[in-house]
Short mmCIF file of N, CA, C and O in Angstrom, two decimals:
data_model
loop_
_atom_site.label_atom_id
_atom_site.label_comp_id
_atom_site.label_asym_id
_atom_site.label_seq_id
_atom_site.Cartn_x
_atom_site.Cartn_y
_atom_site.Cartn_z
N UNK R 1 0.84 -1.18 0.00
CA UNK R 1 0.00 0.00 0.00
C UNK R 1 0.89 1.25 0.00
O UNK R 1 1.76 1.40 0.84
N UNK R 2 0.70 2.10 -0.95
CA UNK R 2 1.44 3.35 -1.04
C UNK R 2 0.66 4.42 -0.29
O UNK R 2 -0.52 4.63 -0.55
N UNK R 3 1.31 5.06 0.67
CA UNK R 3 0.66 6.13 1.41
C UNK R 3 1.53 7.38 1.36
O UNK R 3 2.71 7.32 1.03
N UNK R 4 0.94 8.49 1.71
CA UNK R 4 1.65 9.76 1.67
C UNK R 4 2.73 9.83 2.75
O UNK R 4 2.63 9.18 3.80
N UNK R 5 3.72 10.68 2.48
CA UNK R 5 4.81 10.88 3.42
C UNK R 5 4.31 11.30 4.79
O UNK R 5 4.80 10.83 5.82
N UNK R 6 3.30 12.17 4.83
CA UNK R 6 2.79 12.64 6.12
C UNK R 6 2.19 11.48 6.92
O UNK R 6 2.39 11.40 8.14
N UNK R 7 1.50 10.58 6.24
CA UNK R 7 0.94 9.41 6.93
C UNK R 7 2.06 8.54 7.48
O UNK R 7 1.96 8.02 8.59
N UNK R 8 3.12 8.37 6.69
CA UNK R 8 4.27 7.58 7.17
C UNK R 8 4.87 8.22 8.41
O UNK R 8 5.22 7.51 9.37
N UNK R 9 4.97 9.54 8.41
CA UNK R 9 5.52 10.24 9.59
C UNK R 9 4.64 10.04 10.82
O UNK R 9 5.15 9.83 11.92
N UNK R 10 3.33 10.10 10.64
CA UNK R 10 2.42 9.87 11.77
C UNK R 10 2.58 8.44 12.30
O UNK R 10 2.64 8.23 13.52
N UNK R 11 2.62 7.48 11.41
CA UNK R 11 2.75 6.08 11.84
C UNK R 11 4.08 5.86 12.57
O UNK R 11 4.12 5.19 13.61
N UNK R 12 5.15 6.44 12.04
CA UNK R 12 6.45 6.32 12.70
C UNK R 12 6.41 6.96 14.08
O UNK R 12 6.94 6.40 15.06
N UNK R 13 5.76 8.10 14.20
CA UNK R 13 5.65 8.79 15.48
C UNK R 13 4.85 7.95 16.48
O UNK R 13 5.24 7.85 17.65
N UNK R 14 3.77 7.34 16.03
CA UNK R 14 2.98 6.47 16.92
C UNK R 14 3.83 5.31 17.40
O UNK R 14 3.81 4.95 18.58
N UNK R 15 4.62 4.72 16.50
CA UNK R 15 5.50 3.61 16.87
C UNK R 15 6.51 4.05 17.93
O UNK R 15 6.66 3.39 18.97
N UNK R 16 7.18 5.16 17.69
CA UNK R 16 8.21 5.64 18.62
C UNK R 16 7.60 6.01 19.97
O UNK R 16 8.14 5.64 21.02
N UNK R 17 6.48 6.71 19.95
CA UNK R 17 5.81 7.06 21.22
C UNK R 17 5.37 5.81 21.96
O UNK R 17 5.49 5.73 23.19
N UNK R 18 4.86 4.83 21.22
CA UNK R 18 4.41 3.58 21.84
C UNK R 18 5.54 2.80 22.49
O UNK R 18 5.33 2.08 23.46
N UNK R 19 6.75 2.96 21.97
CA UNK R 19 7.92 2.29 22.56
C UNK R 19 8.35 2.99 23.85
O UNK R 19 8.94 2.37 24.73
N UNK R 20 8.06 4.29 23.94
CA UNK R 20 8.52 5.09 25.08
C UNK R 20 7.50 5.17 26.21
O UNK R 20 7.87 5.47 27.35
N UNK R 21 6.25 4.92 25.91
CA UNK R 21 5.20 5.04 26.93
C UNK R 21 4.13 3.98 26.70
O UNK R 21 4.06 3.39 25.64
N UNK R 22 3.32 3.76 27.72
CA UNK R 22 2.32 2.69 27.65
C UNK R 22 1.24 2.94 26.63
O UNK R 22 0.81 2.02 25.94
N UNK R 23 0.75 4.17 26.57
CA UNK R 23 -0.34 4.48 25.65
C UNK R 23 0.02 5.70 24.81
O UNK R 23 0.82 6.54 25.23
N UNK R 24 -0.60 5.78 23.63
CA UNK R 24 -0.41 6.93 22.75
C UNK R 24 -1.78 7.55 22.51
O UNK R 24 -2.74 6.85 22.19
N UNK R 25 -1.84 8.85 22.69
CA UNK R 25 -3.06 9.60 22.41
C UNK R 25 -2.74 10.69 21.41
O UNK R 25 -1.57 11.03 21.20
N UNK R 26 -3.77 11.25 20.81
CA UNK R 26 -3.56 12.31 19.82
C UNK R 26 -2.76 13.47 20.40
O UNK R 26 -1.89 14.03 19.71
N UNK R 27 -3.01 13.82 21.66
CA UNK R 27 -2.30 14.94 22.26
C UNK R 27 -0.80 14.67 22.35
O UNK R 27 0.02 15.59 22.24
N UNK R 28 -0.42 13.40 22.52
CA UNK R 28 1.01 13.04 22.54
C UNK R 28 1.64 13.33 21.17
O UNK R 28 2.78 13.80 21.09
N UNK R 29 0.89 13.04 20.12
CA UNK R 29 1.36 13.28 18.75
C UNK R 29 1.46 14.78 18.50
O UNK R 29 2.42 15.27 17.89
N UNK R 30 0.47 15.54 18.98
CA UNK R 30 0.49 17.00 18.87
C UNK R 30 1.78 17.55 19.46
O UNK R 30 2.48 18.35 18.84
N UNK R 31 2.11 17.10 20.67
CA UNK R 31 3.31 17.59 21.36
C UNK R 31 4.59 17.13 20.66
O UNK R 31 5.54 17.92 20.53
N UNK R 32 4.63 15.89 20.23
CA UNK R 32 5.85 15.34 19.60
C UNK R 32 6.15 16.04 18.28
O UNK R 32 7.30 16.36 17.99
N UNK R 33 5.12 16.25 17.47
CA UNK R 33 5.32 16.81 16.13
C UNK R 33 5.13 18.33 16.07
O UNK R 33 5.40 18.94 15.04
N UNK R 34 4.63 18.90 17.17
CA UNK R 34 4.35 20.33 17.23
C UNK R 34 3.35 20.74 16.14
O UNK R 34 3.53 21.75 15.45
N UNK R 35 2.32 19.91 15.98
CA UNK R 35 1.23 20.18 15.04
C UNK R 35 0.00 20.60 15.83
O UNK R 35 -0.09 20.39 17.04
N UNK R 36 -0.97 21.17 15.13
CA UNK R 36 -2.20 21.58 15.79
C UNK R 36 -3.08 20.35 16.08
O UNK R 36 -3.00 19.34 15.39
N UNK R 37 -3.92 20.49 17.10
CA UNK R 37 -4.86 19.42 17.44
C UNK R 37 -5.77 19.06 16.26
O UNK R 37 -5.96 17.88 15.97
N UNK R 38 -6.34 20.06 15.56
CA UNK R 38 -7.20 19.71 14.43
C UNK R 38 -6.46 18.94 13.32
O UNK R 38 -7.02 18.01 12.74
N UNK R 39 -5.22 19.32 13.04
CA UNK R 39 -4.44 18.61 12.01
C UNK R 39 -4.23 17.15 12.38
O UNK R 39 -4.39 16.26 11.55
N UNK R 40 -3.87 16.93 13.63
CA UNK R 40 -3.64 15.55 14.10
C UNK R 40 -4.94 14.78 14.09
O UNK R 40 -4.97 13.60 13.70
N UNK R 41 -6.03 15.42 14.49
CA UNK R 41 -7.34 14.76 14.50
C UNK R 41 -7.74 14.29 13.10
O UNK R 41 -8.18 13.15 12.92
N UNK R 42 -7.55 15.14 12.11
CA UNK R 42 -7.87 14.77 10.73
C UNK R 42 -6.97 13.62 10.27
O UNK R 42 -7.44 12.67 9.65
N UNK R 43 -5.70 13.71 10.61
CA UNK R 43 -4.76 12.65 10.21
C UNK R 43 -5.14 11.31 10.85
O UNK R 43 -5.11 10.27 10.18
N UNK R 44 -5.52 11.32 12.12
CA UNK R 44 -5.89 10.08 12.80
C UNK R 44 -7.15 9.49 12.16
O UNK R 44 -7.26 8.27 11.99
N UNK R 45 -8.09 10.35 11.79
CA UNK R 45 -9.30 9.87 11.11
C UNK R 45 -8.93 9.19 9.79
O UNK R 45 -9.43 8.11 9.48
N UNK R 46 -8.05 9.81 9.02
CA UNK R 46 -7.62 9.24 7.75
C UNK R 46 -6.90 7.91 7.94
O UNK R 46 -7.12 6.96 7.18
N UNK R 47 -6.04 7.83 8.94
CA UNK R 47 -5.32 6.58 9.21
C UNK R 47 -6.28 5.48 9.67
O UNK R 47 -6.10 4.31 9.31
N UNK R 48 -7.29 5.86 10.45
CA UNK R 48 -8.31 4.88 10.86
C UNK R 48 -9.06 4.36 9.65
O UNK R 48 -9.29 3.16 9.51
N UNK R 49 -9.47 5.27 8.77
CA UNK R 49 -10.22 4.88 7.58
C UNK R 49 -9.41 3.97 6.65
O UNK R 49 -9.97 3.12 5.97
N UNK R 50 -8.10 4.13 6.66
CA UNK R 50 -7.23 3.28 5.83
C UNK R 50 -6.87 1.97 6.53
O UNK R 50 -6.16 1.15 5.97
N UNK R 51 -7.33 1.81 7.76
CA UNK R 51 -7.06 0.58 8.49
C UNK R 51 -5.65 0.47 9.02
O UNK R 51 -5.15 -0.63 9.26
N UNK R 52 -5.00 1.63 9.25
CA UNK R 52 -3.62 1.62 9.71
C UNK R 52 -3.49 1.81 11.22
O UNK R 52 -2.45 1.47 11.80
N UNK R 53 -4.53 2.35 11.84
CA UNK R 53 -4.56 2.49 13.30
C UNK R 53 -5.95 2.13 13.80
O UNK R 53 -6.91 2.11 13.03
N UNK R 54 -6.00 1.85 15.09
CA UNK R 54 -7.28 1.72 15.77
C UNK R 54 -7.24 2.66 16.97
O UNK R 54 -6.17 2.95 17.50
N UNK R 55 -8.40 3.15 17.36
CA UNK R 55 -8.50 4.05 18.49
C UNK R 55 -9.63 3.55 19.38
O UNK R 55 -10.73 3.33 18.89
N UNK R 56 -9.33 3.37 20.66
CA UNK R 56 -10.38 2.89 21.55
C UNK R 56 -11.22 4.06 22.07
O UNK R 56 -10.96 5.21 21.75
N UNK R 57 -12.21 3.75 22.88
CA UNK R 57 -13.15 4.77 23.36
C UNK R 57 -12.48 5.80 24.28
O UNK R 57 -13.00 6.89 24.47
N UNK R 58 -11.31 5.46 24.82
CA UNK R 58 -10.56 6.40 25.66
C UNK R 58 -9.59 7.25 24.86
O UNK R 58 -8.84 8.05 25.43
N UNK R 59 -9.55 7.04 23.54
CA UNK R 59 -8.65 7.81 22.69
C UNK R 59 -7.25 7.26 22.57
O UNK R 59 -6.36 7.93 22.04
N UNK R 60 -7.06 6.03 23.05
CA UNK R 60 -5.75 5.40 22.93
C UNK R 60 -5.57 4.86 21.51
O UNK R 60 -6.45 4.18 20.99
N UNK R 61 -4.44 5.17 20.93
CA UNK R 61 -4.16 4.82 19.53
C UNK R 61 -3.20 3.64 19.48
O UNK R 61 -2.20 3.60 20.21
N UNK R 62 -3.50 2.69 18.60
CA UNK R 62 -2.61 1.55 18.38
C UNK R 62 -2.50 1.30 16.89
O UNK R 62 -3.44 1.55 16.12
N UNK R 63 -1.34 0.84 16.49
CA UNK R 63 -1.12 0.49 15.09
C UNK R 63 -1.76 -0.85 14.78
O UNK R 63 -1.69 -1.77 15.58
N UNK R 64 -2.38 -0.96 13.60
CA UNK R 64 -2.82 -2.27 13.12
C UNK R 64 -1.59 -2.99 12.58
O UNK R 64 -0.49 -2.40 12.51
N UNK R 65 -1.73 -4.22 12.19
CA UNK R 65 -0.59 -4.96 11.65
C UNK R 65 -0.01 -4.24 10.43
O UNK R 65 1.21 -4.07 10.32
N UNK R 66 -0.86 -3.79 9.52
CA UNK R 66 -0.36 -3.11 8.32
C UNK R 66 0.25 -1.75 8.69
O UNK R 66 1.27 -1.35 8.13
N UNK R 67 -0.33 -1.06 9.65
CA UNK R 67 0.24 0.20 10.12
C UNK R 67 1.59 0.00 10.77
O UNK R 67 2.53 0.78 10.56
N UNK R 68 1.72 -1.07 11.55
CA UNK R 68 2.99 -1.38 12.21
C UNK R 68 4.07 -1.72 11.18
O UNK R 68 5.22 -1.29 11.32
N UNK R 69 3.72 -2.46 10.15
CA UNK R 69 4.71 -2.80 9.12
C UNK R 69 5.26 -1.55 8.45
O UNK R 69 6.47 -1.43 8.25
N UNK R 70 4.38 -0.63 8.10
CA UNK R 70 4.81 0.62 7.48
C UNK R 70 5.68 1.42 8.45
O UNK R 70 6.76 1.90 8.09
N UNK R 71 5.22 1.55 9.69
CA UNK R 71 5.96 2.33 10.69
C UNK R 71 7.34 1.75 10.94
O UNK R 71 8.33 2.48 11.02
N UNK R 72 7.43 0.43 11.05
CA UNK R 72 8.73 -0.21 11.31
C UNK R 72 9.67 -0.05 10.12
O UNK R 72 10.88 0.15 10.31
N UNK R 73 9.13 -0.10 8.91
CA UNK R 73 9.96 0.10 7.72
C UNK R 73 10.53 1.51 7.70
O UNK R 73 11.73 1.71 7.48
N UNK R 74 9.68 2.49 7.95
CA UNK R 74 10.13 3.89 7.94
C UNK R 74 11.11 4.14 9.07
O UNK R 74 12.14 4.80 8.88
N UNK R 75 10.83 3.60 10.24
CA UNK R 75 11.73 3.80 11.39
C UNK R 75 13.09 3.16 11.16
O UNK R 75 14.12 3.75 11.48
N UNK R 76 13.11 1.97 10.56
CA UNK R 76 14.39 1.32 10.26
C UNK R 76 15.18 2.17 9.27
O UNK R 76 16.38 2.38 9.43
N UNK R 77 14.51 2.66 8.24
CA UNK R 77 15.19 3.53 7.27
C UNK R 77 15.76 4.75 7.97
O UNK R 77 16.89 5.16 7.72
N UNK R 78 14.96 5.36 8.85
CA UNK R 78 15.40 6.56 9.56
C UNK R 78 16.65 6.27 10.39
O UNK R 78 17.62 7.04 10.33
N UNK R 79 16.64 5.20 11.15
CA UNK R 79 17.78 4.92 12.03
C UNK R 79 19.03 4.56 11.23
O UNK R 79 20.12 5.02 11.56
N UNK R 80 18.88 3.76 10.19
CA UNK R 80 20.04 3.37 9.37
C UNK R 80 20.62 4.58 8.64
O UNK R 80 21.84 4.80 8.64
N UNK R 81 19.75 5.38 8.02
CA UNK R 81 20.23 6.54 7.27
C UNK R 81 20.85 7.58 8.21
O UNK R 81 21.88 8.18 7.88
N UNK R 82 20.26 7.78 9.38
CA UNK R 82 20.84 8.70 10.36
C UNK R 82 22.23 8.25 10.78
O UNK R 82 23.17 9.04 10.80
N UNK R 83 22.34 6.96 11.09
CA UNK R 83 23.64 6.42 11.51
C UNK R 83 24.67 6.59 10.41
O UNK R 83 25.82 6.98 10.67
N UNK R 84 24.29 6.30 9.18
CA UNK R 84 25.22 6.43 8.05
C UNK R 84 25.71 7.87 7.94
O UNK R 84 26.92 8.11 7.80
N UNK R 85 24.80 8.82 8.01
CA UNK R 85 25.19 10.23 7.87
C UNK R 85 26.07 10.69 9.04
O UNK R 85 27.06 11.40 8.83
N UNK R 86 25.74 10.25 10.23
CA UNK R 86 26.57 10.60 11.40
C UNK R 86 27.96 9.99 11.25
O UNK R 86 28.97 10.66 11.51
N UNK R 87 28.02 8.74 10.79
CA UNK R 87 29.32 8.08 10.57
C UNK R 87 30.15 8.82 9.52
O UNK R 87 31.38 8.77 9.55
N UNK R 88 29.47 9.50 8.60
CA UNK R 88 30.17 10.28 7.56
C UNK R 88 30.60 11.65 8.07
O UNK R 88 31.22 12.42 7.35
N UNK R 89 30.23 11.97 9.32
CA UNK R 89 30.66 13.23 9.92
C UNK R 89 29.61 14.32 9.94
O UNK R 89 29.91 15.46 10.31
N UNK R 90 28.38 13.99 9.57
CA UNK R 90 27.31 14.98 9.59
C UNK R 90 26.84 15.18 11.03
O UNK R 90 26.76 14.22 11.81
N UNK R 91 26.58 16.43 11.39
CA UNK R 91 26.05 16.74 12.71
C UNK R 91 24.80 15.89 12.96
O UNK R 91 23.95 15.75 12.08
N UNK R 92 24.67 15.29 14.16
CA UNK R 92 23.54 14.40 14.42
C UNK R 92 22.16 15.01 14.18
O UNK R 92 21.26 14.34 13.68
N UNK R 93 21.98 16.29 14.51
CA UNK R 93 20.68 16.91 14.30
C UNK R 93 20.38 17.07 12.80
O UNK R 93 19.28 16.78 12.34
N UNK R 94 21.38 17.47 12.04
CA UNK R 94 21.21 17.58 10.59
C UNK R 94 21.00 16.20 9.98
O UNK R 94 20.15 16.02 9.10
N UNK R 95 21.75 15.21 10.47
CA UNK R 95 21.61 13.84 9.96
C UNK R 95 20.19 13.33 10.18
O UNK R 95 19.60 12.71 9.29
N UNK R 96 19.62 13.59 11.35
CA UNK R 96 18.26 13.13 11.65
C UNK R 96 17.25 13.83 10.74
O UNK R 96 16.33 13.19 10.22
N UNK R 97 17.43 15.13 10.53
CA UNK R 97 16.52 15.87 9.64
C UNK R 97 16.62 15.36 8.20
O UNK R 97 15.59 15.16 7.54
N UNK R 98 17.85 15.16 7.72
CA UNK R 98 18.03 14.67 6.36
C UNK R 98 17.48 13.25 6.21
O UNK R 98 16.83 12.93 5.21
N UNK R 99 17.73 12.41 7.20
CA UNK R 99 17.24 11.03 7.15
C UNK R 99 15.72 11.01 7.10
O UNK R 99 15.13 10.18 6.41
N UNK R 100 15.09 11.96 7.79
CA UNK R 100 13.63 12.03 7.81
C UNK R 100 13.07 12.30 6.41
O UNK R 100 12.03 11.78 6.04
N UNK R 101 13.79 13.08 5.63
CA UNK R 101 13.35 13.33 4.26
C UNK R 101 13.70 12.15 3.35
O UNK R 101 12.90 11.74 2.52
N UNK R 102 14.89 11.61 3.51
CA UNK R 102 15.36 10.53 2.65
C UNK R 102 14.55 9.24 2.82
O UNK R 102 14.33 8.51 1.87
N UNK R 103 14.13 8.97 4.04
CA UNK R 103 13.47 7.70 4.35
C UNK R 103 12.20 7.47 3.54
O UNK R 103 11.79 6.34 3.35
N UNK R 104 11.60 8.54 3.04
CA UNK R 104 10.35 8.42 2.31
C UNK R 104 10.52 8.22 0.81
O UNK R 104 9.59 7.79 0.14
N UNK R 105 11.69 8.56 0.29
CA UNK R 105 11.87 8.53 -1.17
C UNK R 105 12.87 7.49 -1.65
O UNK R 105 12.88 7.17 -2.83
N UNK R 106 13.68 6.96 -0.76
CA UNK R 106 14.69 6.00 -1.17
C UNK R 106 14.02 4.69 -1.61
O UNK R 106 13.04 4.25 -0.99
N UNK R 107 14.53 4.12 -2.67
CA UNK R 107 13.96 2.86 -3.16
C UNK R 107 14.35 1.71 -2.23
O UNK R 107 15.38 1.78 -1.55
N UNK R 108 13.54 0.67 -2.20
CA UNK R 108 13.91 -0.50 -1.38
C UNK R 108 15.27 -1.07 -1.80
O UNK R 108 16.05 -1.49 -0.95
N UNK R 109 15.58 -1.05 -3.09
CA UNK R 109 16.85 -1.57 -3.58
C UNK R 109 18.04 -0.76 -3.05
O UNK R 109 19.02 -1.31 -2.56
N UNK R 110 17.94 0.56 -3.15
CA UNK R 110 19.03 1.42 -2.65
C UNK R 110 19.18 1.30 -1.14
O UNK R 110 20.30 1.22 -0.63
N UNK R 111 18.07 1.25 -0.43
CA UNK R 111 18.15 1.12 1.03
C UNK R 111 18.80 -0.21 1.41
O UNK R 111 19.67 -0.25 2.29
N UNK R 112 18.41 -1.29 0.74
CA UNK R 112 19.00 -2.60 1.03
C UNK R 112 20.51 -2.58 0.78
O UNK R 112 21.28 -3.16 1.55
N UNK R 113 20.94 -1.90 -0.28
CA UNK R 113 22.37 -1.82 -0.60
C UNK R 113 23.12 -1.03 0.48
O UNK R 113 24.22 -1.44 0.91
N UNK R 114 22.53 0.08 0.93
CA UNK R 114 23.16 0.87 2.00
C UNK R 114 23.26 0.05 3.27
O UNK R 114 24.29 0.00 3.94
N UNK R 115 22.17 -0.60 3.61
CA UNK R 115 22.13 -1.41 4.84
C UNK R 115 23.17 -2.54 4.77
O UNK R 115 23.90 -2.77 5.73
N UNK R 116 23.24 -3.21 3.62
CA UNK R 116 24.22 -4.29 3.46
C UNK R 116 25.64 -3.75 3.56
O UNK R 116 26.50 -4.35 4.21
N UNK R 117 25.90 -2.61 2.96
CA UNK R 117 27.23 -2.00 3.02
C UNK R 117 27.61 -1.68 4.46
O UNK R 117 28.73 -1.95 4.88
N UNK R 118 26.69 -1.10 5.20
CA UNK R 118 26.98 -0.76 6.59
C UNK R 118 27.20 -2.00 7.44
O UNK R 118 28.07 -2.01 8.32
N UNK R 119 26.43 -3.06 7.18
CA UNK R 119 26.60 -4.30 7.94
C UNK R 119 27.94 -4.96 7.63
O UNK R 119 28.56 -5.55 8.52
N UNK R 120 28.40 -4.85 6.39
CA UNK R 120 29.70 -5.43 6.02
C UNK R 120 30.85 -4.66 6.65
O UNK R 120 31.87 -5.24 6.99
N UNK R 121 30.68 -3.37 6.84
CA UNK R 121 31.72 -2.52 7.44
C UNK R 121 31.77 -2.66 8.95
O UNK R 121 32.79 -2.39 9.57
N UNK R 122 30.68 -3.06 9.56
CA UNK R 122 30.56 -3.08 11.02
C UNK R 122 31.69 -3.84 11.71
O UNK R 122 32.28 -3.32 12.64
N UNK R 123 32.04 -5.07 11.30
CA UNK R 123 33.12 -5.76 12.00
C UNK R 123 34.45 -5.01 11.93
O UNK R 123 35.19 -5.00 12.89
N UNK R 124 34.74 -4.34 10.83
CA UNK R 124 35.97 -3.59 10.70
C UNK R 124 36.01 -2.44 11.70
O UNK R 124 37.07 -2.12 12.24
N UNK R 125 34.88 -1.82 11.93
CA UNK R 125 34.81 -0.69 12.85
C UNK R 125 35.07 -1.11 14.29
O UNK R 125 35.55 -0.33 15.09
N UNK R 126 34.75 -2.36 14.62
CA UNK R 126 34.89 -2.80 16.02
C UNK R 126 36.24 -3.43 16.31
O UNK R 126 36.52 -3.80 17.41
N UNK R 127 37.08 -3.56 15.29
CA UNK R 127 38.42 -4.15 15.52
C UNK R 127 39.34 -3.19 16.21
O UNK R 127 39.28 -2.03 16.09
#
């Protein structure tokens, strides 16, 4: 399923928040992304309609299986690309910002090649 970059960012944010705390609510996303409450509300409605999240009667948000797969893919890309840029000497804050943009447009083939390259270099770095 191809979804918009903004939806991928929301799903990734829900994943990250869910790892850091027991429950995720819209207000947590508002604070994390510094977006308005109405914007987040509309986004959550769209994600629910696409079957990527579920929200209980208390407003707790959880990823569906398909939502989790997308979020984990984007998060893995973000962490690998950030690490690569930092290893190249890029300031960590700039690396994170650049990785956030790159993670949405890089092809699966290019990402796999970068990941494989970094994994092959890893033992050399620890010697």
